[in-house]
């Protein structure tokens, strides 16, 4: 018979949220979870934004070109795909908000 390790869902909430972070040689901060995640520090995010800007904005930049421009050892396409997707979503104006603000700002006839 095979022994199955404990699943994360069987852990209590303190065990799940109390992961440690370690900084590698290149300055990247990774969690010590079984599935390490990249911690986007302010400095790393600023380098990301600079790279995206140099490449013509979030709609023209691709994860591969961002990786090339950033030149950070240990940063993967997986990290950049995810961060670029979140960055693009965060940069989009909220349609509902803009529709209401235009209607509210117009004088009534």
XYZ file of N, CA, C and O in Angstrom:
436
model
N 0.833 -1.196 0.000
C 0.000 0.000 0.000
C 0.876 1.256 0.000
O 1.947 1.255 0.570
N 0.350 2.296 -0.604
C 1.058 3.562 -0.652
C 0.625 4.437 0.509
O -0.534 4.455 0.886
N 1.581 5.205 1.028
C 1.275 6.159 2.090
C 1.108 7.526 1.438
O 1.980 7.992 0.725
N -0.042 8.153 1.635
C -0.303 9.469 1.063
C -0.006 10.539 2.094
O -0.478 10.471 3.225
N 0.780 11.565 1.706
C 1.047 12.663 2.649
C -0.218 13.448 2.939
O -1.176 13.402 2.169
N -0.194 14.182 4.041
C -1.329 15.013 4.421
C -1.641 16.019 3.323
O -0.742 16.642 2.774
N -2.892 16.170 2.990
C -3.300 17.172 2.010
C -3.399 18.527 2.710
O -3.728 18.589 3.877
N -3.141 19.632 1.970
C -3.237 20.956 2.576
C -4.594 21.229 3.218
O -4.688 21.924 4.204
N -5.675 20.662 2.673
C -7.003 20.942 3.212
C -7.170 20.366 4.617
O -8.008 20.808 5.375
N -6.344 19.349 4.972
C -6.460 18.776 6.305
C -5.629 19.543 7.334
O -5.687 19.266 8.514
N -4.847 20.529 6.874
C -4.068 21.359 7.800
C -4.968 22.426 8.401
O -5.931 22.843 7.780
N -4.609 22.874 9.607
C -5.385 23.987 10.145
C -4.923 25.284 9.490
O -3.890 25.323 8.848
N -5.667 26.352 9.648
C -5.386 27.594 8.931
C -4.035 28.190 9.308
O -3.386 28.818 8.484
N -3.578 28.004 10.534
C -2.273 28.532 10.932
C -1.144 27.853 10.174
O -0.173 28.483 9.807
N -1.271 26.550 9.941
C -0.235 25.836 9.210
C -0.171 26.292 7.756
O 0.901 26.389 7.192
N -1.307 26.584 7.149
C -1.337 26.994 5.753
C -0.808 28.403 5.551
O -0.148 28.672 4.577
N -1.090 29.318 6.447
C -0.725 30.716 6.236
C 0.637 31.082 6.800
O 1.118 32.163 6.554
N 1.271 30.195 7.534
C 2.530 30.561 8.168
C 3.735 30.027 7.405
O 4.655 29.511 7.992
N 3.741 30.141 6.071
C 4.886 29.678 5.299
C 6.020 30.679 5.442
O 5.810 31.871 5.581
N 7.213 30.152 5.411
C 8.406 30.988 5.530
C 8.843 31.414 4.134
O 8.461 30.814 3.141
N 9.673 32.449 4.077
C 10.207 32.910 2.804
C 11.725 32.869 2.873
O 12.314 33.129 3.913
N 12.336 32.520 1.752
C 13.786 32.505 1.661
C 14.219 33.287 0.439
O 13.561 33.241 -0.592
N 15.318 34.010 0.571
C 15.835 34.784 -0.539
C 16.976 33.982 -1.167
O 17.889 33.554 -0.466
N 16.921 33.776 -2.486
C 17.992 33.025 -3.134
C 19.129 33.956 -3.526
O 19.085 35.157 -3.276
N 20.160 33.399 -4.162
C 21.358 34.176 -4.521
C 21.063 35.364 -5.418
O 21.730 36.377 -5.341
N 20.043 35.246 -6.269
C 19.748 36.322 -7.210
C 18.818 37.384 -6.622
O 18.450 38.316 -7.297
N 18.414 37.232 -5.367
C 17.562 38.225 -4.730
C 16.081 37.914 -4.785
O 15.280 38.660 -4.250
N 15.691 36.814 -5.457
C 14.280 36.439 -5.507
C 13.860 35.876 -4.161
O 14.611 35.143 -3.533
N 12.663 36.220 -3.720
C 12.134 35.719 -2.459
C 11.083 34.667 -2.773
O 10.078 34.957 -3.419
N 11.339 33.420 -2.337
C 10.431 32.304 -2.595
C 9.904 31.769 -1.274
O 10.622 31.749 -0.273
N 8.652 31.321 -1.264
C 8.087 30.709 -0.062
C 8.661 29.305 0.077
O 9.141 28.718 -0.899
N 8.612 28.762 1.289
C 9.138 27.416 1.519
C 8.046 26.364 1.474
O 8.228 25.266 1.958
N 6.908 26.706 0.876
C 5.814 25.757 0.708
C 6.290 24.585 -0.147
O 7.279 24.713 -0.870
N 5.541 23.467 -0.106
C 5.878 22.361 -1.007
C 5.892 22.817 -2.473
O 6.634 22.299 -3.283
N 5.053 23.800 -2.787
C 5.019 24.378 -4.137
C 5.469 25.836 -3.985
O 4.654 26.730 -3.765
N 6.788 26.108 -4.074
C 7.286 27.464 -3.803
C 6.685 28.520 -4.724
O 6.559 28.306 -5.914
N 6.308 29.639 -4.145
C 5.767 30.755 -4.902
C 6.721 31.937 -4.788
O 7.391 32.095 -3.793
N 6.725 32.742 -5.829
C 7.584 33.920 -5.846
C 6.911 35.044 -5.076
O 5.727 35.323 -5.283
N 7.631 35.686 -4.190
C 7.120 36.858 -3.482
C 7.584 38.086 -4.271
O 8.775 38.324 -4.395
N 6.643 38.821 -4.836
C 6.981 39.996 -5.637
C 7.279 41.166 -4.705
O 6.367 41.815 -4.203
N 8.559 41.429 -4.491
C 8.969 42.552 -3.643
C 8.729 43.853 -4.411
O 8.526 43.831 -5.632
N 8.776 44.965 -3.698
C 8.582 46.273 -4.341
C 9.644 46.476 -5.420
O 9.341 46.900 -6.539
N 10.893 46.140 -5.100
C 11.996 46.329 -6.051
C 11.808 45.463 -7.301
O 12.014 45.920 -8.425
N 11.415 44.210 -7.099
C 11.222 43.304 -8.227
C 10.058 43.781 -9.096
O 10.144 43.780 -10.324
N 8.976 44.225 -8.465
C 7.825 44.732 -9.225
C 8.209 45.989 -10.008
O 7.789 46.163 -11.155
N 9.021 46.861 -9.409
C 9.466 48.073 -10.113
C 10.282 47.711 -11.349
O 10.129 48.330 -12.405
N 11.138 46.693 -11.228
C 11.912 46.229 -12.388
C 10.974 45.680 -13.458
O 11.185 45.886 -14.656
N 9.941 44.971 -13.029
C 8.931 44.424 -13.948
C 8.232 45.567 -14.687
O 8.125 45.546 -15.910
N 7.773 46.567 -13.946
C 7.065 47.706 -14.552
C 7.986 48.453 -15.519
O 7.561 48.832 -16.620
N 9.253 48.643 -15.143
C 10.217 49.310 -16.039
C 10.378 48.525 -17.343
O 10.404 49.103 -18.427
N 10.488 47.198 -17.218
C 10.640 46.344 -18.402
C 9.408 46.441 -19.295
O 9.523 46.581 -20.524
N 8.221 46.378 -18.690
C 6.970 46.465 -19.451
C 6.891 47.809 -20.172
O 6.519 47.876 -21.353
N 7.278 48.877 -19.501
C 7.257 50.215 -20.092
C 8.226 50.293 -21.276
O 7.869 50.812 -22.342
N 9.442 49.759 -21.091
C 10.435 49.758 -22.171
C 9.929 49.001 -23.397
O 10.277 49.339 -24.526
N 9.110 47.998 -23.166
C 8.619 47.153 -24.256
C 7.328 47.675 -24.895
O 6.736 47.011 -25.735
N 6.871 48.839 -24.485
C 5.720 49.455 -25.135
C 4.398 49.274 -24.420
O 3.344 49.486 -25.000
N 4.431 48.846 -23.162
C 3.200 48.712 -22.389
C 2.781 47.271 -22.204
O 3.307 46.360 -22.855
N 1.798 47.050 -21.314
C 1.379 45.691 -20.972
C 0.757 44.897 -22.117
O 0.822 43.682 -22.122
N 0.195 45.578 -23.107
C -0.425 44.852 -24.213
C 0.592 44.403 -25.261
O 0.340 43.458 -26.004
N 1.740 45.062 -25.322
C 2.770 44.679 -26.295
C 3.823 43.768 -25.678
O 4.427 42.960 -26.382
N 4.057 43.902 -24.389
C 5.084 43.105 -23.714
C 4.647 41.648 -23.607
O 3.469 41.358 -23.411
N 5.600 40.741 -23.755
C 5.330 39.311 -23.571
C 6.218 38.804 -22.432
O 7.245 39.418 -22.132
N 5.831 37.705 -21.797
C 6.661 37.173 -20.712
C 8.117 36.935 -21.126
O 9.038 37.247 -20.377
N 8.330 36.432 -22.355
C 9.705 36.169 -22.814
C 10.523 37.445 -22.943
O 11.682 37.500 -22.524
N 9.910 38.490 -23.527
C 10.656 39.734 -23.699
C 10.869 40.422 -22.357
O 11.924 41.017 -22.131
N 9.908 40.314 -21.455
C 10.068 40.893 -20.113
C 11.223 40.196 -19.401
O 12.066 40.849 -18.774
N 11.283 38.854 -19.519
C 12.355 38.096 -18.870
C 13.715 38.549 -19.399
O 14.659 38.733 -18.636
N 13.788 38.741 -20.711
C 15.044 39.169 -21.330
C 15.465 40.548 -20.813
O 16.614 40.762 -20.465
N 14.523 41.495 -20.766
C 14.835 42.867 -20.342
C 15.183 42.916 -18.850
O 16.123 43.599 -18.451
N 14.439 42.167 -18.027
C 14.691 42.187 -16.581
C 16.030 41.546 -16.243
O 16.749 42.046 -15.382
N 16.350 40.427 -16.882
C 17.622 39.754 -16.637
C 17.817 39.287 -15.207
O 18.935 39.357 -14.682
N 16.758 38.814 -14.557
C 16.850 38.347 -13.169
C 16.995 36.830 -13.164
O 16.114 36.118 -13.653
N 18.106 36.352 -12.623
C 18.372 34.915 -12.573
C 17.348 34.227 -11.671
O 17.060 34.697 -10.577
N 16.766 33.133 -12.161
C 15.798 32.376 -11.370
C 14.346 32.734 -11.646
O 13.440 32.005 -11.257
N 14.115 33.846 -12.319
C 12.755 34.251 -12.674
C 12.317 33.417 -13.870
O 13.055 33.281 -14.842
N 11.128 32.828 -13.796
C 10.681 31.923 -14.864
C 9.534 32.528 -15.666
O 8.898 33.492 -15.227
N 9.271 31.919 -16.830
C 8.127 32.342 -17.650
C 6.834 32.173 -16.867
O 5.917 32.981 -16.982
N 6.766 31.117 -16.057
C 5.581 30.870 -15.227
C 5.320 32.066 -14.304
O 4.197 32.550 -14.210
N 6.364 32.557 -13.635
C 6.214 33.718 -12.744
C 5.737 34.939 -13.530
O 4.847 35.676 -13.096
N 6.351 35.150 -14.684
C 6.052 36.352 -15.464
C 4.683 36.305 -16.132
O 4.002 37.326 -16.203
N 4.269 35.128 -16.593
C 2.932 35.001 -17.204
C 1.854 35.390 -16.201
O 0.945 36.147 -16.504
N 1.981 34.860 -15.015
C 0.997 35.121 -13.971
C 0.988 36.599 -13.576
O -0.062 37.229 -13.469
N 2.184 37.159 -13.373
C 2.274 38.554 -12.923
C 1.801 39.512 -14.020
O 1.110 40.496 -13.728
N 2.129 39.220 -15.272
C 1.690 40.073 -16.373
C 0.168 40.038 -16.509
O -0.465 41.069 -16.731
N -0.415 38.852 -16.336
C -1.870 38.737 -16.420
C -2.538 39.582 -15.339
O -3.472 40.341 -15.606
N -2.048 39.493 -14.113
C -2.610 40.288 -13.012
C -2.379 41.775 -13.252
O -3.245 42.605 -12.966
N -1.205 42.105 -13.788
C -0.871 43.499 -14.067
C -1.811 44.070 -15.123
O -2.326 45.173 -14.974
N -2.063 43.287 -16.187
C -2.982 43.741 -17.240
C -4.391 43.944 -16.695
O -5.054 44.921 -17.016
N -4.849 43.027 -15.873
C -6.195 43.145 -15.303
C -6.298 44.356 -14.376
O -7.309 45.043 -14.359
N -5.258 44.622 -13.629
C -5.252 45.751 -12.700
C -5.174 47.088 -13.407
O -5.620 48.101 -12.888
N -4.615 47.108 -14.609
C -4.460 48.353 -15.359
C -5.713 48.737 -16.128
O -5.860 49.860 -16.560
N -6.631 47.782 -16.340
C -7.838 48.072 -17.108
C -8.799 48.922 -16.285
O -9.043 48.626 -15.130
N -9.320 49.992 -16.883
C -10.329 50.765 -16.160
C -11.584 49.913 -15.981
O -11.908 49.107 -16.847
N -12.253 50.081 -14.857
C -13.463 49.310 -14.597
C -14.611 49.903 -15.396
O -14.993 51.037 -15.186
N -15.138 49.132 -16.326
C -16.173 49.599 -17.250
C -17.391 50.141 -16.509
O -17.863 51.219 -16.800
N -17.867 49.387 -15.511
C -19.075 49.833 -14.797
C -18.834 51.180 -14.110
O -19.649 52.059 -14.147
N -17.661 51.321 -13.514
C -17.351 52.554 -12.804
C -17.332 53.727 -13.783
O -17.898 54.768 -13.525
N -16.666 53.542 -14.924
C -16.573 54.624 -15.911
C -17.935 54.980 -16.482
O -18.223 56.139 -16.704
N -18.774 53.993 -16.734
C -20.111 54.275 -17.255
C -20.904 55.134 -16.279
O -21.542 56.092 -16.667
N -20.849 54.793 -14.991
C -21.588 55.563 -13.981
C -21.024 56.968 -13.828
O -21.767 57.923 -13.702
N -19.685 57.083 -13.851
C -19.102 58.403 -13.635
C -19.431 59.334 -14.796
O -19.611 60.525 -14.595
N -19.504 58.808 -16.016
C -19.849 59.651 -17.162
C -21.298 60.103 -17.027
O -21.603 61.275 -17.214
N -22.196 59.177 -16.688
C -23.615 59.527 -16.534
C -23.792 60.534 -15.409
O -24.530 61.491 -15.547
N -23.091 60.306 -14.282
C -23.239 61.213 -13.131
C -22.658 62.594 -13.413
O -23.129 63.575 -12.871
N -21.623 62.639 -14.286
C -20.975 63.908 -14.548
C -21.685 64.748 -15.583
O -21.393 65.913 -15.756
N -22.637 64.159 -16.306
C -23.348 64.880 -17.344
C -24.517 65.659 -16.731
O -25.235 65.135 -15.895
N -24.718 66.897 -17.168
C -25.855 67.648 -16.653
C -27.170 67.062 -17.183
O -27.231 66.556 -18.296
N -28.194 67.113 -16.376
C -29.511 66.596 -16.788
C -30.157 67.569 -17.741
O -30.068 68.772 -17.592
N -30.840 67.063 -18.767
C -31.541 67.926 -19.732
C -32.998 67.984 -19.446
O -33.658 67.164 -19.042
